[in-house]
mmCIF file of C-alpha atoms in Angstrom:
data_model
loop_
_atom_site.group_PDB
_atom_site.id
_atom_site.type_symbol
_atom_site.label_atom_id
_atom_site.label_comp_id
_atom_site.label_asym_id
_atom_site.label_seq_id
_atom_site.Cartn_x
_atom_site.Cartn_y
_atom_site.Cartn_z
ATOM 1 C CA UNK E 1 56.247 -94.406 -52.373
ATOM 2 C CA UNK E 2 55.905 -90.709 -50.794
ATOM 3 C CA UNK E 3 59.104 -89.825 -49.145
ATOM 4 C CA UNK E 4 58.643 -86.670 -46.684
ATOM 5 C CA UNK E 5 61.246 -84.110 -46.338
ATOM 6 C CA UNK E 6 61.976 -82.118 -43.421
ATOM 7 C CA UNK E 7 61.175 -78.419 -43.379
ATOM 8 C CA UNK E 8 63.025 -75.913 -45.216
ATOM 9 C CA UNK E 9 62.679 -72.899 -43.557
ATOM 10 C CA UNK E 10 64.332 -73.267 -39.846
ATOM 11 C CA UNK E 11 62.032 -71.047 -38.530
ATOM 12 C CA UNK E 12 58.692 -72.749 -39.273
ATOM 13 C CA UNK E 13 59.929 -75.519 -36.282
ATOM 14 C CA UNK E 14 62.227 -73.032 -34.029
ATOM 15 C CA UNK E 15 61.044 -71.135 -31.526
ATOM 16 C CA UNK E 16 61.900 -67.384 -31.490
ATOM 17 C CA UNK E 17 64.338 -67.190 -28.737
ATOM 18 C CA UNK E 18 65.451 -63.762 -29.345
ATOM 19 C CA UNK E 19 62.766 -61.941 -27.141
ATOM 20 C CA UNK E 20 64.557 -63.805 -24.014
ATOM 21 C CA UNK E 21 67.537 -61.650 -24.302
ATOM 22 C CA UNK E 22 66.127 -58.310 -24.903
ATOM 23 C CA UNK E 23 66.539 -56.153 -21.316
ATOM 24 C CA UNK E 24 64.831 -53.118 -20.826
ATOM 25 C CA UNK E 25 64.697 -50.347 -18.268
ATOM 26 C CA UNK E 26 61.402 -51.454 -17.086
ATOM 27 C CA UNK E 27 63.417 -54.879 -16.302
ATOM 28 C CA UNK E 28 65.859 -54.258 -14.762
ATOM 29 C CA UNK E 29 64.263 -51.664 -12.345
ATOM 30 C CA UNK E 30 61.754 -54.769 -11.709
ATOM 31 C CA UNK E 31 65.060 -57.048 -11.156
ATOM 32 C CA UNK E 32 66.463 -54.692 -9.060
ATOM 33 C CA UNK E 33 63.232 -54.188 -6.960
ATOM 34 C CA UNK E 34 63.082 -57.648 -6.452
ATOM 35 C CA UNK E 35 66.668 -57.949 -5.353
ATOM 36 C CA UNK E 36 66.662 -55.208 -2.652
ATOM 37 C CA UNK E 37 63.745 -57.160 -1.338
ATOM 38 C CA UNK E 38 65.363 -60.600 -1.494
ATOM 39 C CA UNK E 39 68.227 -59.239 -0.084
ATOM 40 C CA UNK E 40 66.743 -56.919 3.040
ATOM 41 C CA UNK E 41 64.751 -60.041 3.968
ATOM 42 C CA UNK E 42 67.848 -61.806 4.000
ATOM 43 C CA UNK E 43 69.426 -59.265 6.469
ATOM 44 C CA UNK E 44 66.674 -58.462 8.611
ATOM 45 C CA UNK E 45 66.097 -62.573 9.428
ATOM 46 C CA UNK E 46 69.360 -63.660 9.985
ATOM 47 C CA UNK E 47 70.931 -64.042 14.113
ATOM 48 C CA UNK E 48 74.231 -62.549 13.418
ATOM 49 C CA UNK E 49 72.213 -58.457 12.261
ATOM 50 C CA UNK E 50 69.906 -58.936 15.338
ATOM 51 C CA UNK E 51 73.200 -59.936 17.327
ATOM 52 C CA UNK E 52 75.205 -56.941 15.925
ATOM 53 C CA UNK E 53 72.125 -54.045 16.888
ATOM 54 C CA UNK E 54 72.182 -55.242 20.276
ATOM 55 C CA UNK E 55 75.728 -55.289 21.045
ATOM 56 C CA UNK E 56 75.489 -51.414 19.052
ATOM 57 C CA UNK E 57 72.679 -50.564 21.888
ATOM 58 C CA UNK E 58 73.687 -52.367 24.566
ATOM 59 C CA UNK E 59 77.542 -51.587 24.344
ATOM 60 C CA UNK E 60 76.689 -47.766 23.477
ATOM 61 C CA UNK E 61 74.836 -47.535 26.590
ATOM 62 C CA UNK E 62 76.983 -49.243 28.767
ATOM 63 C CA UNK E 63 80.346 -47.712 28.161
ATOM 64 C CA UNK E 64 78.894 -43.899 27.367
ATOM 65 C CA UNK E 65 76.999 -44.486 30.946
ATOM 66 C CA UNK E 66 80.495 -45.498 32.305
ATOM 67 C CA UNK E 67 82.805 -43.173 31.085
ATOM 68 C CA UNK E 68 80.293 -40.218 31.692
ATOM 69 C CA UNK E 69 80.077 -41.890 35.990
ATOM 70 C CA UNK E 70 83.640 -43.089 36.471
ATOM 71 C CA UNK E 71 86.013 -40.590 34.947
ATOM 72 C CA UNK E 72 86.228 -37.821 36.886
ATOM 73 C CA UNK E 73 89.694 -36.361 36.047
ATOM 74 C CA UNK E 74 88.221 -33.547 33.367
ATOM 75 C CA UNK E 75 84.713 -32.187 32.785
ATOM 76 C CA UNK E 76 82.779 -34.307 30.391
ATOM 77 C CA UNK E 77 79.170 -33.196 28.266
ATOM 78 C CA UNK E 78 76.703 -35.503 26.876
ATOM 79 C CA UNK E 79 78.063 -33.643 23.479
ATOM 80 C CA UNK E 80 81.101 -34.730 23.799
ATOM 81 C CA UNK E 81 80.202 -38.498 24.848
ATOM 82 C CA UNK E 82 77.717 -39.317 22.889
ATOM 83 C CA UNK E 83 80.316 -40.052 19.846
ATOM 84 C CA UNK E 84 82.590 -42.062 21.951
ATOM 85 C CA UNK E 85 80.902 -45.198 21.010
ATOM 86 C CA UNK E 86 80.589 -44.378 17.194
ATOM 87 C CA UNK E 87 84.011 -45.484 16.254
ATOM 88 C CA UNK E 88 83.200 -49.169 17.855
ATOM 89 C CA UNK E 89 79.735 -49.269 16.091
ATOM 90 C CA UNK E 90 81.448 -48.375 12.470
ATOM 91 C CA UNK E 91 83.222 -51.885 13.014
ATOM 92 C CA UNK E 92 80.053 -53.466 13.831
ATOM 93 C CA UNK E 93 78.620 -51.828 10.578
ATOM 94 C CA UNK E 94 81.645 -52.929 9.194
ATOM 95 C CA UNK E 95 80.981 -56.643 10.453
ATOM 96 C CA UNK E 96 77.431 -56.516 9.855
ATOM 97 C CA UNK E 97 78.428 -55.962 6.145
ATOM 98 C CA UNK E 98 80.821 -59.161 6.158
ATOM 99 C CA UNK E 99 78.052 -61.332 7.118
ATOM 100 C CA UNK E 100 75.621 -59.830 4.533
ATOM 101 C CA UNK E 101 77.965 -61.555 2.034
ATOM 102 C CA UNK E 102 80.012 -64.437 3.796
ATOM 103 C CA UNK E 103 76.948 -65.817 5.259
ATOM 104 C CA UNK E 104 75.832 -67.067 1.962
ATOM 105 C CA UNK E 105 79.130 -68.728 1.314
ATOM 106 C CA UNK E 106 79.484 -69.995 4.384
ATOM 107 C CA UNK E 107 76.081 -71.671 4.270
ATOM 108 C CA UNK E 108 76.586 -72.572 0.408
ATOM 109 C CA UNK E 109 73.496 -70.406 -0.548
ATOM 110 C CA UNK E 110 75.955 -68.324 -3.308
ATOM 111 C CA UNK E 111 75.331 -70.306 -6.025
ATOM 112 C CA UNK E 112 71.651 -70.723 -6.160
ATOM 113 C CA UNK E 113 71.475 -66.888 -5.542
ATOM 114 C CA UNK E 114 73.461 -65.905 -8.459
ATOM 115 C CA UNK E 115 71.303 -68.933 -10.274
ATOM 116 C CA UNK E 116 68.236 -67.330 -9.960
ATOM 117 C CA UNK E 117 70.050 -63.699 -10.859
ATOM 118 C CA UNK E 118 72.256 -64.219 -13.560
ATOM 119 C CA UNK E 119 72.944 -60.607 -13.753
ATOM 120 C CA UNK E 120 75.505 -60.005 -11.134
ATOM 121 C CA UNK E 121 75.362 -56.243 -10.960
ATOM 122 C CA UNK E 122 72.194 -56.117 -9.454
ATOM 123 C CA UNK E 123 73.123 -58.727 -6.555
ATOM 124 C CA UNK E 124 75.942 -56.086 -6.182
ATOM 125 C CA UNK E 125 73.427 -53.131 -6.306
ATOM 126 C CA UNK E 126 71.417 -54.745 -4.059
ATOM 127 C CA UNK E 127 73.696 -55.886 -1.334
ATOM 128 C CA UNK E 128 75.258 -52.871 -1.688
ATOM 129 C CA UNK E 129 72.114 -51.067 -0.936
ATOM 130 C CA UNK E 130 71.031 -53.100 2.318
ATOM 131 C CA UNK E 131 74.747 -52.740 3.614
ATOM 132 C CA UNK E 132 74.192 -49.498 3.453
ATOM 133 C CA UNK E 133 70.769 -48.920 4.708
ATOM 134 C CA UNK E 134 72.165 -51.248 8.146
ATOM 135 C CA UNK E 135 75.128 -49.202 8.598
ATOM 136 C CA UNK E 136 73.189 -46.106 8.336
ATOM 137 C CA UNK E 137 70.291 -48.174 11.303
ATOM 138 C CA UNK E 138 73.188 -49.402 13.061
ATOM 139 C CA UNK E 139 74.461 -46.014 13.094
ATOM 140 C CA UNK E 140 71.430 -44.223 14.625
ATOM 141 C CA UNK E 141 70.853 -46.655 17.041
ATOM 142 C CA UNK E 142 74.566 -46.760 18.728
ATOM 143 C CA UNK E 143 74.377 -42.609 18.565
ATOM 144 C CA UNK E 144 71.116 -43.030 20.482
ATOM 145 C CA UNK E 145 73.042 -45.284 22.846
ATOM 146 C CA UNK E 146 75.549 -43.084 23.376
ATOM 147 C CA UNK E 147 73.927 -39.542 24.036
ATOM 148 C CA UNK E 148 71.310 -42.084 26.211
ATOM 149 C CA UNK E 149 73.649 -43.229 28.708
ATOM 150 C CA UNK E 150 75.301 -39.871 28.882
ATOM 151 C CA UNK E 151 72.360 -38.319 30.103
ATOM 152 C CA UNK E 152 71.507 -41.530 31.982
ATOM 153 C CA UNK E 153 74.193 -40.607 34.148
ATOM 154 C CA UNK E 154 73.127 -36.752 34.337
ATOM 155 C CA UNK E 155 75.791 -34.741 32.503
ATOM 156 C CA UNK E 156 75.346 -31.297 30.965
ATOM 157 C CA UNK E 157 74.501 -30.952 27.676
ATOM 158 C CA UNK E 158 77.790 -28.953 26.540
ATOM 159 C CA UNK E 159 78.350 -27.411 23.873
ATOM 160 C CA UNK E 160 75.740 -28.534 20.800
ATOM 161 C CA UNK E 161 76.044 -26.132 18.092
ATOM 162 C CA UNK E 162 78.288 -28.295 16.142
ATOM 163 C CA UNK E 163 76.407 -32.057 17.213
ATOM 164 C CA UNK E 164 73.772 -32.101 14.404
ATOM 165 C CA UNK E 165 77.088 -31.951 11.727
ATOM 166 C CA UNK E 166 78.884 -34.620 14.022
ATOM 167 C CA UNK E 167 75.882 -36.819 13.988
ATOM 168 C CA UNK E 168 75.723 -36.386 10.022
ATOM 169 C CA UNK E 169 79.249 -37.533 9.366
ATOM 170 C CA UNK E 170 78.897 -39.945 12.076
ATOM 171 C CA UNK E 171 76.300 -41.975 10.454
ATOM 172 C CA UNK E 172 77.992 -41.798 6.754
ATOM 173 C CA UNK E 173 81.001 -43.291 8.693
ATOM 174 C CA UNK E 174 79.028 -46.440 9.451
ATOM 175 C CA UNK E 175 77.265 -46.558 6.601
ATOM 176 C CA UNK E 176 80.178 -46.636 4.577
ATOM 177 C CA UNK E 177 81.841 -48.977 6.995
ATOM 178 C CA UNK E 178 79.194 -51.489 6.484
ATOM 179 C CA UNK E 179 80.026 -51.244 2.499
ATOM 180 C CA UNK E 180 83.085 -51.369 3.282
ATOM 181 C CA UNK E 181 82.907 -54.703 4.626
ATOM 182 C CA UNK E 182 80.853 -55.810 2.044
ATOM 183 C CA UNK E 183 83.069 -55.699 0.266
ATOM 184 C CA UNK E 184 86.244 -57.348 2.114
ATOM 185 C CA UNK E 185 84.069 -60.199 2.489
ATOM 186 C CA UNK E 186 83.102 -60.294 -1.632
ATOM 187 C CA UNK E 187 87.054 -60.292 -1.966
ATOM 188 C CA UNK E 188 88.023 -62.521 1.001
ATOM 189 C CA UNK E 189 84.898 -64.879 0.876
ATOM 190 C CA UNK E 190 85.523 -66.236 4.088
ATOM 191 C CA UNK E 191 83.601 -64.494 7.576
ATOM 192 C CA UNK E 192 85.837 -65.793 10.019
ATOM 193 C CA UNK E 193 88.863 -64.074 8.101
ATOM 194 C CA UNK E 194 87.487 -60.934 7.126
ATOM 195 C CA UNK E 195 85.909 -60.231 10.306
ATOM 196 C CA UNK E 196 89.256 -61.100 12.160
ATOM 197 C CA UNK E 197 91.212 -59.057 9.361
ATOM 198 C CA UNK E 198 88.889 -56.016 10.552
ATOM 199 C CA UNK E 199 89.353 -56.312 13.995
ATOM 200 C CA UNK E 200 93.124 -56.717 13.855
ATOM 201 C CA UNK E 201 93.869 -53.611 11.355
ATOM 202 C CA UNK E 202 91.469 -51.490 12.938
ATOM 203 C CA UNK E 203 92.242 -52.149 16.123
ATOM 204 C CA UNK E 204 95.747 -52.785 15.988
ATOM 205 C CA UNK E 205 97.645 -52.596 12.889
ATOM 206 C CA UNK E 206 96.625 -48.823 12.313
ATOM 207 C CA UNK E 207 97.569 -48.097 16.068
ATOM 208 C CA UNK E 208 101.127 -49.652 15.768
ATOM 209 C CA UNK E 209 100.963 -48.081 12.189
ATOM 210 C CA UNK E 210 100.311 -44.491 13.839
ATOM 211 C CA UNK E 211 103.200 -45.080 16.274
ATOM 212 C CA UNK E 212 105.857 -45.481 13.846
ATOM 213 C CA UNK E 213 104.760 -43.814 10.399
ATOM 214 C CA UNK E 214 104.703 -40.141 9.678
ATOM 215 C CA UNK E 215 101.398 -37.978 10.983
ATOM 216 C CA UNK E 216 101.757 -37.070 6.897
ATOM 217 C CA UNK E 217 101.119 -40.519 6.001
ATOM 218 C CA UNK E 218 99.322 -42.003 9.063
ATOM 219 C CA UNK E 219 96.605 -39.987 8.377
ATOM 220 C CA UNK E 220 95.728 -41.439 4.845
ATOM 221 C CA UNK E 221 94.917 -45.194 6.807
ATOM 222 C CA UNK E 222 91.334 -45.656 6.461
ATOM 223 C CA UNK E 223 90.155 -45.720 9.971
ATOM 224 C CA UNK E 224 92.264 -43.067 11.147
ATOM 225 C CA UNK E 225 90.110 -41.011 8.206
ATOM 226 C CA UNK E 226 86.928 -42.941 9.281
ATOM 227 C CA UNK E 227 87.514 -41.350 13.272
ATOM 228 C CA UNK E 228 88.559 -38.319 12.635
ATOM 229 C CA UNK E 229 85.412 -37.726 10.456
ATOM 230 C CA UNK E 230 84.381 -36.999 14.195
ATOM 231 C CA UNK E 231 87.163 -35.274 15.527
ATOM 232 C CA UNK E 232 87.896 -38.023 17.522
ATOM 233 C CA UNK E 233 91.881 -37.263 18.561
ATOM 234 C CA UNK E 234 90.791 -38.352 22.293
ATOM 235 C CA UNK E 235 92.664 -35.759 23.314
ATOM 236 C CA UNK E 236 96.139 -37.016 22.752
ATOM 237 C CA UNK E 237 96.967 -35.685 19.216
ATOM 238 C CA UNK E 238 100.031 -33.170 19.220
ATOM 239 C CA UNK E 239 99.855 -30.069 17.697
ATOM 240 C CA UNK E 240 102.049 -31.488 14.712
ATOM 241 C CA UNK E 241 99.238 -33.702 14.400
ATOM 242 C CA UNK E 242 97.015 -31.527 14.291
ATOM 243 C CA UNK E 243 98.643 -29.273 11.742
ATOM 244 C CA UNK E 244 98.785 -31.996 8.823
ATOM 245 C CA UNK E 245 95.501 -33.266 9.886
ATOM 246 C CA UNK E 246 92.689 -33.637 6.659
ATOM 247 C CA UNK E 247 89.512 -32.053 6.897
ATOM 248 C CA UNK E 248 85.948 -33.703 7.198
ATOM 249 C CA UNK E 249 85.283 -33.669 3.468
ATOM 250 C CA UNK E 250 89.160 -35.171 2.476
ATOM 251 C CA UNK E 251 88.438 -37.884 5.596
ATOM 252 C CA UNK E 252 85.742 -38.740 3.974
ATOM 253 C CA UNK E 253 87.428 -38.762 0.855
ATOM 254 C CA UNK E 254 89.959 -41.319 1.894
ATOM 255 C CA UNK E 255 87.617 -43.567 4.028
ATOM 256 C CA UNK E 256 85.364 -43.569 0.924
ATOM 257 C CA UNK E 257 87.850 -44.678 -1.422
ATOM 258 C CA UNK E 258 88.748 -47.503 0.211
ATOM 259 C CA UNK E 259 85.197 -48.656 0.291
ATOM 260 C CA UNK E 260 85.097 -47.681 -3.490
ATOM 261 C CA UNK E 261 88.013 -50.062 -4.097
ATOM 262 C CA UNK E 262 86.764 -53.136 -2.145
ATOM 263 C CA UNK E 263 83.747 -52.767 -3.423
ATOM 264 C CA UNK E 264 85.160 -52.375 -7.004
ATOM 265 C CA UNK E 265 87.407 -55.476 -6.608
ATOM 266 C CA UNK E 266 85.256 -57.806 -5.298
ATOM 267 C CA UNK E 267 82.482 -57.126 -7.831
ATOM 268 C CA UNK E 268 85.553 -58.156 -10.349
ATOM 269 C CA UNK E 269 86.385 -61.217 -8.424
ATOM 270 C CA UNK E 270 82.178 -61.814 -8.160
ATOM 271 C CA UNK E 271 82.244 -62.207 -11.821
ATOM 272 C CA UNK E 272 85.111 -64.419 -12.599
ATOM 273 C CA UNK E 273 85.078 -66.892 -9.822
ATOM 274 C CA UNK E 274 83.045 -69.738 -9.745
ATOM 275 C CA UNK E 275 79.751 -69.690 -7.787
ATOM 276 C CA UNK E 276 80.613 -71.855 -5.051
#
């Protein structure tokens, strides 16, 4: 009787698997490329980004054209109003990057995402990048609003040698706002509470904040750095204020690092939580 024996050599019956986890350059730019796309589709489709550029236009125009007709107590220049609005469309850069993130957890889309692309860095990259690019749209579009309704309601141009530079840190203010809540909401993973979290600190906290703590310290809170990267003291900062107060590039410094560090920390918490 023939008895048959089974192969000796593994590799004459196992497929060479070790080609499947070689990356290369090439790759990942390719992975990448097709993240940014996945992801700016993803952004431009959803109601909530549509919602958020129209409240940006519509609100920009609105209160610039009010301010610049109904108060009449000092003279006012479509230089000067035009960036009124900007520190209300940084929080809806801000929100706009929430919902880049929380809407997938909220709609359970997370896990299928980060099953198609193991590789969580470039989901990061990617998101990261889009948050970014809206911010910077979102950005334009309420500056537009702004300098619109000014001249809607027939001011004077002002003063303009210093608006291009305004309008430059302007627009890194929302863009990094919009990273910024990016990445809240990759820490947080929860819209509702990160979007209610900005509102309240921004809009509250950091006021009470600025009431009680020292002008030396005050001005290290991030959206405090994130307003004055237009000058924005509305008029009311004392000339102690003004004397400790940090300078466009150090504002920038501060807002940015608190974008770094949300960012930083919920990439961290990306990778060890689960995917749902």
């Amino acid at each position: 009787m023939t008895t048959s024996h089974a192969p000796t050599n593994p590799s004459a019956t196992t497929p060479d698997l070790r080609h499947l986890d070689t990356r290369t350059p090439r790759g990942d730019a390719r992975a990448v490329a097709a993240a940014l796309k996945s992801e700016w589709i993803k952004a431009v489709t959803v109601r909530s980004t549509g919602t958020v550029l129209v409240l940006a236009l519509g609100g920009g125009l609105a209160v610039s054209w009010a301010v610049s007709t109904f108060v009449t107590d000092r003279v006012q220049y479509v230089a000067d109003v035009g960036f009124l609005w900007t520190g209300v469309t940084a929080m809806l850069a801000a929100i706009a990057g929430v919902l880049l993130f929380g809407s997938e957890v909220q709609h359970g889309t997370l896990a299928s995402t980060l099953a198609a692309r193991p590789a969580r860095w470039i989901i990061v990259l990617a998101k990261t990048l889009v948050a970014a690019t809206v911010g910077l749209v979102l950005g334009a579009v309420g500056l537009a609003a702004g300098f619109g309704g000014a001249v809607i309601a027939g001011l004077d141009a002002g003063d303009t040698s210093s608006v291009a530079t305004t309008i430059g840190w302007a627009l890194l203010y929302t863009t990094l706002s919009a990273v910024l809540g990016l990445g809240i909401s990759m820490v947080v993973r929860n819209s509702t509470a990160a979007i209610g979290g900005l509102l309240v600190w921004g809009f509250v906290v950091e006021n009470l904040f600025r009431l009680f703590l020292a002008d030396e310290i005050a001005r290290f809170l991030p959206f405090v750095a994130g307003n004055h990267l237009l000058n924005d003291d509305s008029g009311f900062a004392s000339a102690e204020t003004l004397a400790v107060a940090l300078t466009r590039p150090e504002n920038a410094l501060v807002f940015g690092g608190y974008t770094l560090v949300a960012l930083a920390v919920g990439t961290v918490l990306l990778y060890r939580r689960d995917t749902n």
